[in-house]
Tab-separated table of C-alpha atoms and ligand atoms in Angstrom:
chain	number	residue	atom	x	y	z
A	219	MET	CA	138.278	78.493	181.192
A	220	ILE	CA	136.797	75.148	180.404
A	221	ALA	CA	133.684	74.383	177.624
A	222	ASP	CA	131.231	72.041	177.704
A	223	ILE	CA	129.242	72.233	173.660
A	224	VAL	CA	125.384	70.177	173.418
A	225	VAL	CA	124.843	69.785	169.597
A	226	GLY	CA	121.856	68.469	167.646
A	227	LEU	CA	122.635	65.424	164.964
A	228	GLN	CA	119.734	65.241	163.320
A	229	HIS	CA	117.253	67.973	162.252
A	230	GLY	CA	116.709	69.464	165.738
A	231	ASP	CA	114.035	68.511	168.481
A	232	GLU	CA	116.473	65.939	169.337
A	233	ALA	CA	115.448	66.818	172.877
A	234	LYS	CA	119.126	69.193	173.745
A	235	GLY	CA	117.305	71.089	176.163
A	236	LYS	CA	116.503	68.406	178.375
A	237	VAL	CA	120.706	67.444	178.377
A	238	THR	CA	121.469	70.986	179.005
A	239	HIS	CA	118.803	70.821	181.804
A	240	HIS	CA	120.321	67.771	183.495
A	241	LEU	CA	124.382	69.636	182.620
A	242	CYS	CA	123.084	72.926	184.609
A	243	SER	CA	121.236	70.972	187.323
A	244	GLU	CA	124.983	68.615	187.652
A	245	GLY	CA	127.623	70.541	186.450
A	246	ASP	CA	129.627	72.961	187.663
A	247	TYR	CA	128.804	76.010	184.930
A	248	THR	CA	129.172	79.893	185.253
A	249	HIS	CA	127.736	80.630	181.701
A	250	VAL	CA	125.301	79.208	179.699
A	251	LEU	CA	125.688	80.125	176.001
A	252	ARG	CA	123.322	80.200	172.994
A	253	PHE	CA	125.709	80.301	169.768
A	254	ASN	CA	123.442	79.953	166.872
A	255	GLY	CA	120.150	80.759	165.324
A	256	GLY	CA	117.021	82.658	166.684
A	257	GLY	CA	113.723	82.337	167.867
A	258	ASN	CA	113.403	79.414	165.166
A	259	ALA	CA	114.644	77.330	167.655
A	260	GLY	CA	112.045	75.457	170.227
A	261	HIS	CA	113.565	74.135	173.639
A	262	THR	CA	110.750	72.583	175.146
A	263	ILE	CA	111.809	72.713	179.368
A	264	TYR	CA	110.713	70.606	182.202
A	265	HIS	CA	111.200	72.247	185.258
A	266	ASP	CA	109.999	71.277	188.778
A	267	GLY	CA	107.525	69.712	186.722
A	268	GLN	CA	106.418	72.504	184.562
A	269	ARG	CA	106.575	73.078	181.182
A	270	PHE	CA	108.821	75.626	179.302
A	271	VAL	CA	109.310	76.054	175.790
A	272	THR	CA	112.178	79.076	175.132
A	273	HIS	CA	113.409	80.154	171.488
A	274	TYR	CA	116.215	82.341	172.691
A	275	ILE	CA	116.763	82.238	176.409
A	276	PRO	CA	119.775	79.517	177.036
A	277	ALA	CA	118.561	77.156	179.890
A	278	GLY	CA	121.138	78.728	182.454
A	279	VAL	CA	118.310	80.571	183.348
A	280	PHE	CA	116.405	77.928	185.107
A	281	TYR	CA	119.543	77.370	187.498
A	282	GLY	CA	120.341	80.959	188.099
A	283	ILE	CA	123.283	80.279	185.824
A	284	LYS	CA	124.638	83.835	183.621
A	285	SER	CA	122.230	82.841	180.551
A	286	ILE	CA	124.289	84.771	176.671
A	287	ILE	CA	122.768	84.607	174.021
A	288	GLY	CA	125.666	84.711	171.960
A	289	ASN	CA	126.915	86.438	168.921
A	290	GLY	CA	126.321	83.218	166.592
A	291	CYS	CA	123.056	83.916	167.444
A	292	VAL	CA	120.108	86.607	165.277
A	293	LEU	CA	116.824	87.777	167.969
A	294	ASN	CA	113.989	89.256	167.571
A	295	PRO	CA	114.217	92.181	170.537
A	296	GLN	CA	110.277	92.467	170.419
A	297	HIS	CA	110.069	88.358	170.670
A	298	PHE	CA	112.980	87.919	173.369
A	299	PHE	CA	110.679	90.383	176.165
A	300	GLU	CA	107.803	88.203	175.338
A	301	GLU	CA	109.548	85.141	176.251
A	302	LEU	CA	111.434	87.288	179.198
A	303	GLN	CA	107.680	88.205	180.512
A	304	GLU	CA	106.222	84.618	180.317
A	305	LEU	CA	109.797	83.666	182.439
A	306	ASN	CA	109.376	86.049	184.770
A	307	ASN	CA	105.561	85.903	185.200
A	308	ALA	CA	106.606	82.578	186.050
A	309	GLY	CA	108.894	83.253	188.716
A	310	ILE	CA	112.042	82.306	186.865
A	311	ASP	CA	114.889	85.092	188.104
A	312	THR	CA	116.001	86.280	184.102
A	313	SER	CA	118.047	88.724	186.050
A	314	LEU	CA	121.352	86.939	184.038
A	315	ILE	CA	120.413	86.825	181.336
A	316	LYS	CA	122.683	88.847	178.488
A	317	ILE	CA	123.456	89.562	175.139
A	318	ALA	CA	126.002	89.834	172.813
A	319	LYS	CA	126.451	93.395	172.251
A	320	ASN	CA	127.615	91.892	168.804
A	321	CYS	CA	124.674	89.679	168.387
A	322	HIS	CA	122.718	90.743	164.785
A	323	ILE	CA	118.759	91.802	165.198
A	324	ILE	CA	115.914	90.363	163.031
A	325	THR	CA	114.147	92.997	161.754
A	326	ASN	CA	109.853	93.359	161.362
A	327	ASP	CA	111.093	93.497	157.822
A	328	HIS	CA	112.380	90.130	158.197
A	329	LEU	CA	109.797	88.329	159.912
A	330	GLU	CA	107.780	89.753	157.341
A	331	GLU	CA	110.033	88.830	154.236
A	332	ASP	CA	110.202	85.101	155.582
A	333	GLY	CA	106.835	85.110	156.678
A	334	LYS	CA	106.828	84.606	152.622
A	335	ASP	CA	108.642	82.256	152.138
A	336	GLN	CA	107.045	79.105	150.367
A	337	GLU	CA	110.071	77.278	149.512
A	338	ILE	CA	111.839	75.929	152.176
A	339	GLY	CA	109.440	75.988	154.854
A	340	THR	CA	110.919	77.987	157.225
A	341	THR	CA	109.339	78.384	161.065
A	342	LYS	CA	108.852	82.148	159.846
A	343	LYS	CA	110.507	83.787	162.305
A	344	GLY	CA	113.031	85.834	159.722
A	345	THR	CA	115.931	84.117	160.882
A	346	GLY	CA	117.677	83.832	156.681
A	347	PRO	CA	116.874	87.399	155.680
A	348	ALA	CA	118.760	88.330	159.682
A	349	TYR	CA	121.955	86.068	159.196
A	350	ARG	CA	121.620	88.084	154.941
A	351	ASN	CA	122.238	90.892	156.319
A	352	LYS	CA	124.749	90.299	158.399
A	353	TYR	CA	126.715	88.902	155.759
A	354	ASN	CA	125.964	91.801	153.630
A	355	ARG	CA	127.367	93.960	156.362
A	356	THR	CA	124.083	95.424	156.146
A	357	GLY	CA	122.651	94.087	159.744
A	358	LEU	CA	121.885	96.183	162.818
A	359	ARG	CA	123.248	94.956	166.225
A	360	ALA	CA	122.358	94.412	169.425
A	361	LYS	CA	124.322	97.188	170.489
A	362	ASP	CA	122.076	99.427	168.112
A	363	ALA	CA	118.932	98.635	169.593
A	364	LEU	CA	118.562	101.071	172.635
A	365	GLU	CA	115.421	99.089	174.693
A	366	LEU	CA	118.510	95.898	174.289
A	367	LYS	CA	121.197	97.965	176.586
A	368	PRO	CA	120.816	96.644	180.147
A	369	PHE	CA	121.298	93.372	179.017
A	370	LEU	CA	124.354	94.180	176.618
A	371	ILE	CA	127.503	92.345	177.587
A	372	ASP	CA	131.410	92.047	175.550
A	373	LEU	CA	131.982	88.517	175.086
A	374	TYR	CA	135.639	89.052	175.142
A	375	GLU	CA	135.961	90.714	178.209
A	376	GLU	CA	132.890	88.340	179.681
A	377	PHE	CA	135.566	85.227	179.116
A	378	PHE	CA	138.229	86.651	179.388
A	379	ASN	CA	138.959	89.396	181.604
A	380	ASN	CA	137.074	87.500	184.331
A	381	GLU	CA	138.856	87.247	187.882
A	382	ASP	CA	137.010	83.617	188.692
A	383	ASP	CA	137.248	80.764	186.728
A	384	VAL	CA	135.168	80.453	183.722
A	385	ARG	CA	133.443	77.324	182.549
A	386	VAL	CA	130.638	77.241	180.060
A	387	LEU	CA	127.823	75.080	178.582
A	388	CYS	CA	127.006	76.057	174.903
A	389	GLU	CA	123.936	75.274	174.258
A	390	GLY	CA	123.117	74.641	170.167
A	391	ALA	CA	119.960	75.242	168.208
A	392	GLN	CA	119.100	72.797	164.617
A	393	GLY	CA	121.168	70.123	164.446
A	394	PHE	CA	123.932	68.294	162.064
A	395	GLU	CA	121.054	67.957	159.182
A	396	LEU	CA	119.406	71.116	159.079
A	397	ASP	CA	123.482	73.243	159.329
A	398	ILE	CA	123.845	75.005	156.320
A	399	ASP	CA	127.189	73.035	154.502
A	400	TRP	CA	126.546	69.797	156.070
A	401	GLY	CA	122.387	69.742	155.589
A	402	ASP	CA	120.925	69.062	152.674
A	403	TYR	CA	120.668	72.427	151.305
A	404	PRO	CA	118.832	74.135	150.635
A	405	TYR	CA	116.528	72.888	152.653
A	406	VAL	CA	118.911	73.942	156.136
A	407	THR	CA	118.946	76.633	158.598
A	408	SER	CA	121.046	79.537	158.220
A	409	SER	CA	123.024	79.291	160.783
A	410	HIS	CA	125.901	76.965	161.867
A	411	CYS	CA	125.085	74.386	163.733
A	412	THR	CA	128.366	72.149	165.030
A	413	SER	CA	130.562	72.276	167.191
A	414	ALA	CA	132.491	74.481	165.448
A	415	SER	CA	129.747	76.942	165.554
A	416	ALA	CA	130.162	77.471	169.422
A	417	LEU	CA	134.007	78.963	168.968
A	418	LEU	CA	133.195	81.725	166.809
A	419	ASN	CA	131.774	83.067	170.172
A	420	SER	CA	134.790	83.854	172.223
A	421	ILE	CA	135.102	80.198	173.109
A	422	PRO	CA	139.243	79.128	171.798
A	423	ALA	CA	139.766	75.494	170.392
A	424	HIS	CA	141.723	74.303	174.149
A	425	ALA	CA	138.949	74.853	176.478
A	426	VAL	CA	136.446	73.034	174.855
A	427	ARG	CA	136.144	69.651	177.210
A	428	ASN	CA	132.895	67.429	176.036
A	429	VAL	CA	131.068	67.367	173.142
A	430	TRP	CA	127.708	65.954	174.273
A	431	GLY	CA	125.825	65.042	170.724
A	432	VAL	CA	121.707	64.878	170.996
A	433	GLY	CA	119.905	62.880	168.811
A	434	LYS	CA	116.761	60.106	168.809
A	435	VAL	CA	116.480	56.582	167.911
A	436	TYR	CA	114.409	57.380	164.981
A	437	ASP	CA	114.341	60.761	163.078
A	438	THR	CA	112.063	63.895	162.152
A	439	TYR	CA	112.367	66.733	159.794
A	440	VAL	CA	109.797	69.730	159.693
A	441	GLY	CA	109.700	71.479	156.084
A	442	LYS	CA	108.563	71.753	152.883
A	443	LYS	CA	110.723	68.621	151.259
A	444	HIS	CA	109.649	65.446	151.257
A	445	PHE	CA	111.140	62.897	153.848
A	446	GLU	CA	108.796	60.649	155.715
A	447	PRO	CA	108.175	57.465	153.936
A	448	ASP	CA	104.754	56.276	152.979
A	449	ASP	CA	104.527	53.992	155.714
A	450	LYS	CA	101.697	53.877	158.391
A	451	VAL	CA	104.737	53.335	161.538
A	452	PHE	CA	105.504	56.364	161.154
A	453	GLU	CA	102.399	58.297	162.064
A	454	LYS	CA	102.464	55.736	164.603
A	455	ILE	CA	105.827	57.462	166.260
A	456	ARG	CA	104.521	61.238	165.705
A	457	ASP	CA	101.951	60.342	167.829
A	458	ILE	CA	103.590	58.678	170.260
A	459	GLY	CA	106.678	61.054	170.657
A	460	GLU	CA	104.550	64.175	170.038
A	461	GLU	CA	106.872	65.536	167.317
A	462	TYR	CA	105.011	68.525	166.858
A	463	GLY	CA	106.975	71.305	166.223
A	464	ALA	CA	107.569	73.463	169.589
A	465	THR	CA	108.236	76.530	167.147
A	466	THR	CA	105.292	76.373	164.538
A	467	GLY	CA	103.083	73.244	166.024
A	468	ARG	CA	103.475	71.754	162.837
A	469	PRO	CA	103.529	68.114	161.996
A	470	ARG	CA	107.074	66.609	161.931
A	471	GLN	CA	107.808	64.103	159.554
A	472	CYS	CA	109.229	60.875	160.370
A	473	ASP	CA	111.700	57.676	159.877
A	474	TRP	CA	114.189	55.759	160.681
A	475	LEU	CA	117.244	56.394	161.949
A	476	ASP	CA	119.839	56.724	159.956
A	477	VAL	CA	122.982	54.777	161.234
A	478	ASP	CA	125.256	56.448	158.098
A	479	ARG	CA	124.186	59.595	159.103
A	480	LEU	CA	124.714	59.223	162.490
A	481	ILE	CA	128.474	58.693	162.364
A	482	LYS	CA	129.011	61.124	160.092
A	483	SER	CA	127.533	63.974	161.969
A	484	ILE	CA	129.709	62.199	164.925
A	485	ASN	CA	132.955	62.343	163.558
A	486	ILE	CA	132.427	66.531	161.644
A	487	ASN	CA	130.738	67.683	165.752
A	488	GLY	CA	133.665	65.202	167.622
A	489	ILE	CA	131.550	63.856	170.205
A	490	THR	CA	132.540	62.752	173.626
A	491	HIS	CA	129.861	61.863	175.321
A	492	LEU	CA	126.405	60.489	172.904
A	493	VAL	CA	122.689	60.537	173.823
A	494	LEU	CA	120.032	58.780	172.019
A	495	ASN	CA	116.655	60.025	172.893
A	496	LYS	CA	113.250	58.525	172.260
A	497	VAL	CA	113.728	54.705	172.788
A	498	ASP	CA	110.368	54.790	174.861
A	499	VAL	CA	109.331	55.174	171.540
A	500	LEU	CA	109.881	52.795	169.559
A	501	GLU	CA	109.747	50.485	172.829
A	502	LYS	CA	106.019	51.337	173.341
A	503	LEU	CA	105.398	50.252	169.547
A	504	ASN	CA	107.399	47.724	169.339
A	505	ARG	CA	109.278	48.552	166.327
A	506	PHE	CA	112.989	48.967	165.578
A	507	ALA	CA	114.975	49.506	162.321
A	508	VAL	CA	117.249	51.838	161.423
A	509	TYR	CA	118.880	52.710	157.728
A	510	ASP	CA	122.370	50.890	157.256
A	511	SER	CA	124.517	51.459	153.651
A	512	GLN	CA	120.785	52.613	152.654
A	513	LYS	CA	119.552	49.465	153.628
A	514	ILE	CA	116.208	48.943	156.395
A	515	HIS	CA	117.561	46.319	159.427
A	516	ASN	CA	114.986	45.207	161.304
A	517	PHE	CA	115.248	43.791	164.796
A	518	ASP	CA	113.331	42.170	167.729
A	519	ASP	CA	113.970	44.141	170.234
A	520	CYS	CA	115.236	47.433	170.842
A	521	ASP	CA	118.245	46.026	173.194
A	522	ASP	CA	119.195	44.469	169.208
A	523	MET	CA	119.197	47.662	167.463
A	524	CYS	CA	121.512	49.430	170.332
A	525	ALA	CA	123.366	46.732	170.379
A	526	TYR	CA	123.679	47.295	165.781
A	527	ILE	CA	124.540	51.016	166.449
A	528	MET	CA	126.713	49.877	168.746
A	529	GLY	CA	128.772	48.105	166.937
A	530	ARG	CA	128.917	50.275	163.794
A	531	LEU	CA	130.187	52.331	165.921
A	532	ASP	CA	132.981	50.262	166.711
A	533	ASP	CA	133.334	49.666	163.195
A	534	ASP	CA	134.280	52.873	162.361
A	535	GLY	CA	137.612	53.304	163.587
A	536	ASP	CA	138.193	55.464	166.573
A	537	LEU	CA	134.753	56.418	167.441
A	538	LEU	CA	133.671	53.796	170.014
A	539	GLN	CA	136.874	54.682	171.901
A	540	ASP	CA	136.574	58.319	171.719
A	541	LEU	CA	133.101	58.181	172.997
A	542	LYS	CA	133.616	57.826	176.636
A	543	GLU	CA	129.548	57.932	177.540
A	544	ILE	CA	126.688	56.794	175.467
A	545	TYR	CA	123.049	56.824	176.994
A	546	PHE	CA	119.982	55.148	174.654
A	547	SER	CA	117.384	57.021	176.820
A	548	GLY	CA	114.179	56.785	177.183
A	549	ASN	CA	112.906	59.167	180.113
A	550	LYS	CA	111.404	62.735	179.239
A	551	ASN	CA	113.587	64.233	182.376
A	552	ASN	CA	116.399	62.577	182.897
A	553	ILE	CA	118.894	61.737	180.115
A	554	ASN	CA	119.423	57.835	182.054
B	240	LIG	P1	114.177	78.893	159.520
B	240	LIG	O1	115.248	78.124	160.031
B	240	LIG	O2	113.785	78.909	159.907
B	240	LIG	O3	114.998	79.607	158.345
B	240	LIG	O4	113.949	77.241	158.460
B	240	LIG	C1	115.066	76.591	158.012
B	240	LIG	C2	114.428	75.297	158.054
B	240	LIG	O5	115.127	74.696	159.379
B	240	LIG	C3	113.150	74.445	157.413
B	240	LIG	O6	112.688	73.158	157.509
B	240	LIG	C4	112.940	74.426	159.133
B	240	LIG	O7	111.571	74.092	159.685
B	240	LIG	C5	113.753	74.161	159.666
B	240	LIG	N1	114.363	74.743	161.534
B	240	LIG	C6	114.205	75.804	162.255
B	240	LIG	N2	114.821	75.445	163.690
B	240	LIG	C7	114.511	74.488	163.759
B	240	LIG	C8	114.169	73.334	164.700
B	240	LIG	O8	114.432	74.163	165.905
B	240	LIG	N3	114.192	72.959	164.946
B	240	LIG	C9	113.444	71.861	164.112
B	240	LIG	N4	113.389	72.442	162.722
B	240	LIG	C10	114.274	73.946	162.655
B	241	LIG	MG1	112.939	72.090	168.517
C-alpha cells in the first residue's frame, strides 16, 4: 500500500484542490480519500474548463477514481446528496463515491446550533457540534443513516482485503493554522488538519510516501478574530487574489506569509513536497514581503522573496534536504 497526503500549511484556502486535481491526473491512484472536516471545506476545482466547488466529495471523482469520505470526516447527508446531484448534472460519473461506515453524521440540530455561533465565525455547517457528539459518544454514524446505505464501505476491508495494490491519495481539508491543537485556539476548526490525521483513516504510517504541503505566498484567514493589518495593500491582495470564501462567500482577511510559522507547519506535517501558490497575485501588485521573527521583510521582486524563503528553509536544519520538490506557483490550474 502507498499513500500520498495533501495538507494545507496555513488557514485553509491554499488551493489544495488544484494540487490534488493535478496529482489525480498524473498519479496512478486507486483511491482518493478525504480524511477530515465536513461541509465547512470548499474546494474550488477547474476541470475541463468548468469551475466546480465541492464540500465533501474528493477530487478523484473527476478522474474516475474511487473517492471516499473517510471516518475522520463528518457528513450532512442532505448536503451530500445535493452535491452529488450537482456533479451528476454536470455529467461527472459519481458511481465511485463511497462513505466510510464509521464516518459521523451532521444532523439538523447540529446545523441549527452552529448557525447561532457568534464567537468563532464558523462556516455554520454544523461541523463543531457533530465532532462534539462524536467524542461525547452520543453521535450518529453513516451506517445509522438509511439513505447512505448504498455508499457505505468498511475502510479496513477496502484497503487490506483488496486483491489489487492500493495507492491512496489522502486529501486534507482546512490547514495547519486551523488545526484543533496547533492552531490559534479557539479560532480553529474542530478536526485535525495535519498529515497525522490521514493515518486515522485506515492508513498505516509505513505506507506514507509523499506529503504535499500547500500554502500561499501570502496568508488569509476567515473568521471572527482580527487578522488583517491596517494597510490598503491587503484590500488589493483580496481583490486580485479573489480571496472570498468558497463555502460562505465571506471576504478573507489577508496578511503577509509568516516564515517561522511556515517552517513549523512543514516540520510538524513532515512535508516532502512544497507548493506555494498565488505568486502571480503579488506579481500583479508588485509588492513582496514576508514576516520573519515578527518583522516585515520587503523585497524588490519575486525572485528575491523566493530566494529568501529558500534560504530560511535551508537555515532550518535538514528541512531543505527533506524537501524533494518545491514549487512557487502562479498558475490557477497547474502547479508549475
Ligand atoms: P468551522 O470549521 O465551520 O467550525 O469554522 C471554524 C473556523 O475555521 C472559522 O474561522 C472558519 O472560517 C474556518 N474554516 C473552516 N473551514 C474552512 C475552510 O475550508 N477554509 C477556510 N477556513 C475554514
Ligand atoms: Mg476553501
